[in-house]
Amino acid sequence: MGAQAAGPLVVGVDSSTQSTKALVVDAVTGAVIARGQAPHTVSGGAGKESDPRQWWQALGEALAQCGDAARQASAVSVGGQQHGLVTLDAAGAPVRPAMLWNDVRPAPQSERLIAERGGAAAWADRVGSVPGPAFTVAKWAWLKANEPASAAATAAVRLPHDYLTERLTGEAVTDRGDASGTGWWASSTESYDAEILAHVGLDPALLPRVALPGEAAGTVHAGHLPLPKGALVAAGTGDNMAAALGLGLRPGRPVLSLGTSGTVYAVSTHRPADPAGTVAGFADARGDWLPLACTLNCTLAVDRVAALLGRDRESVEDGGEVVMLPFLDGERTPNLPGASGLVHGLRHDTTGGQLLQAAYDGAVLTLLQALDRVLDADAAPDAPLLLIGGGARGRAWRETVRRLSGRPVVVPEARELVALGAAAQAAGLLLEEDPAAVARRWETARGAEYEARPRDEAAWERLTATLADGAPLLRR
């Protein structure tokens, strides 16, 4: 147990690719009273899949670790990994394992859908995003093409957070934030798109209701979890939308998140529509928008390079002109699903530390290139970057971001921002407040500040030239 509570307690859940975290939080002060965490497994090989039932089991284990505090909670909310395709049969059991966001097998279906529905610009204008392989609509199209029996047996389609919310409440509910990552929820109308659903052969009756911001999904009805029956359950949201809530983001404040994947985003009052497909035009969990770009290769890829070199991840060295594009899992930004890692400029005097630094540079460059597209005209060009995620704690990551961005950097002290954002959503529901205002009261964005450094233009030019010249290899 952590601090003593001053106000009512709420539970925020982060159901990510690798684990489920649960925080019990004081709704008034933001103090974390208790926490728990339990792991998930993800299949290896070409596909990235998980059995949704283990998310539910992990949620129970994480809540059990929170002890009596969880049993005193008045409201709960689930933030979950985006885009995942959860297919359920008529009894509510999974038809097959969930296809996760980082499963790039639907690349051919993604390309075909874009072409068949008017091209990238038409998708961006209508849906807000160009549906890459991560998007749920491409995953459903893949399932229809490759496992028609599974598609035919499907009586309900859910996103990962919807699955947990429904098991908590018995209600089929999602929110606009997570729904905006499906490819079948149109940001232009803020509703499911009947024509797209018909095109991919998905009956809209199989989809959950989209709750309005601030609306409850229901109450806890599942008796065997260590939560009080009847506690309010918020609609929940996708993990990126939850992190934005957790930071209490105001429009124009840029965020760079360093995790398994890398993301850059900012809240905007303008509906985004990037025909290049770099920026996903997501909705946020409140009523604004969350233009976001995501890379597949971030901390795991750089850690793998460090392991191959036999070096600690912090043991980087300056100098040299070697360039590495660490696209070990294919890449989403830029859209290169079949790419592998590329090294250029190796010399006899290149050191292992320089090669490791080049991996950091390559991972950070693609995020910063995308950031320029994410931020709209309202954003200040010198606004400090909020650096979050596991990598934000690493000096090598932080200094690479400072050197390549030329911006000041703030590293918030608060760590579990997805779970904190879910907790803020639950607190907002309980207290009838704006959840972002709740998070600002909790001062979740407070942290160490680092002043701007001059941008390393030489490294920037080397990287962009290698990315352009290496395109034929990366697309092979």
PDB file of C-alpha atoms in Angstrom, residues 112-113 116-117 123 193-202:
ATOM      1  CA  ARG A 112      -5.934  -3.356 -51.320  1.00  0.00           C
ATOM      2  CA  LEU A 113      -8.452  -1.551 -49.073  1.00  0.00           C
ATOM      3  CA  GLU A 116     -10.466  -0.069 -53.486  1.00  0.00           C
ATOM      4  CA  ARG A 117     -11.941   2.819 -51.481  1.00  0.00           C
ATOM      5  CA  TRP A 123      -9.477   7.546 -46.588  1.00  0.00           C
ATOM      6  CA  ASP A 193     -19.037   3.955 -41.546  1.00  0.00           C
ATOM      7  CA  ALA A 194     -21.714   1.686 -43.054  1.00  0.00           C
ATOM      8  CA  GLU A 195     -20.118   1.635 -46.519  1.00  0.00           C
ATOM      9  CA  ILE A 196     -16.687   0.568 -45.237  1.00  0.00           C
ATOM     10  CA  LEU A 197     -18.257  -2.106 -43.019  1.00  0.00           C
ATOM     11  CA  ALA A 198     -20.248  -3.431 -45.981  1.00  0.00           C
ATOM     12  CA  HIS A 199     -17.117  -3.409 -48.136  1.00  0.00           C
ATOM     13  CA  VAL A 200     -15.249  -5.677 -45.671  1.00  0.00           C
ATOM     14  CA  GLY A 201     -18.292  -7.812 -44.870  1.00  0.00           C
ATOM     15  CA  LEU A 202     -18.700  -6.830 -41.225  1.00  0.00           C
TER      16      LEU A 202
END
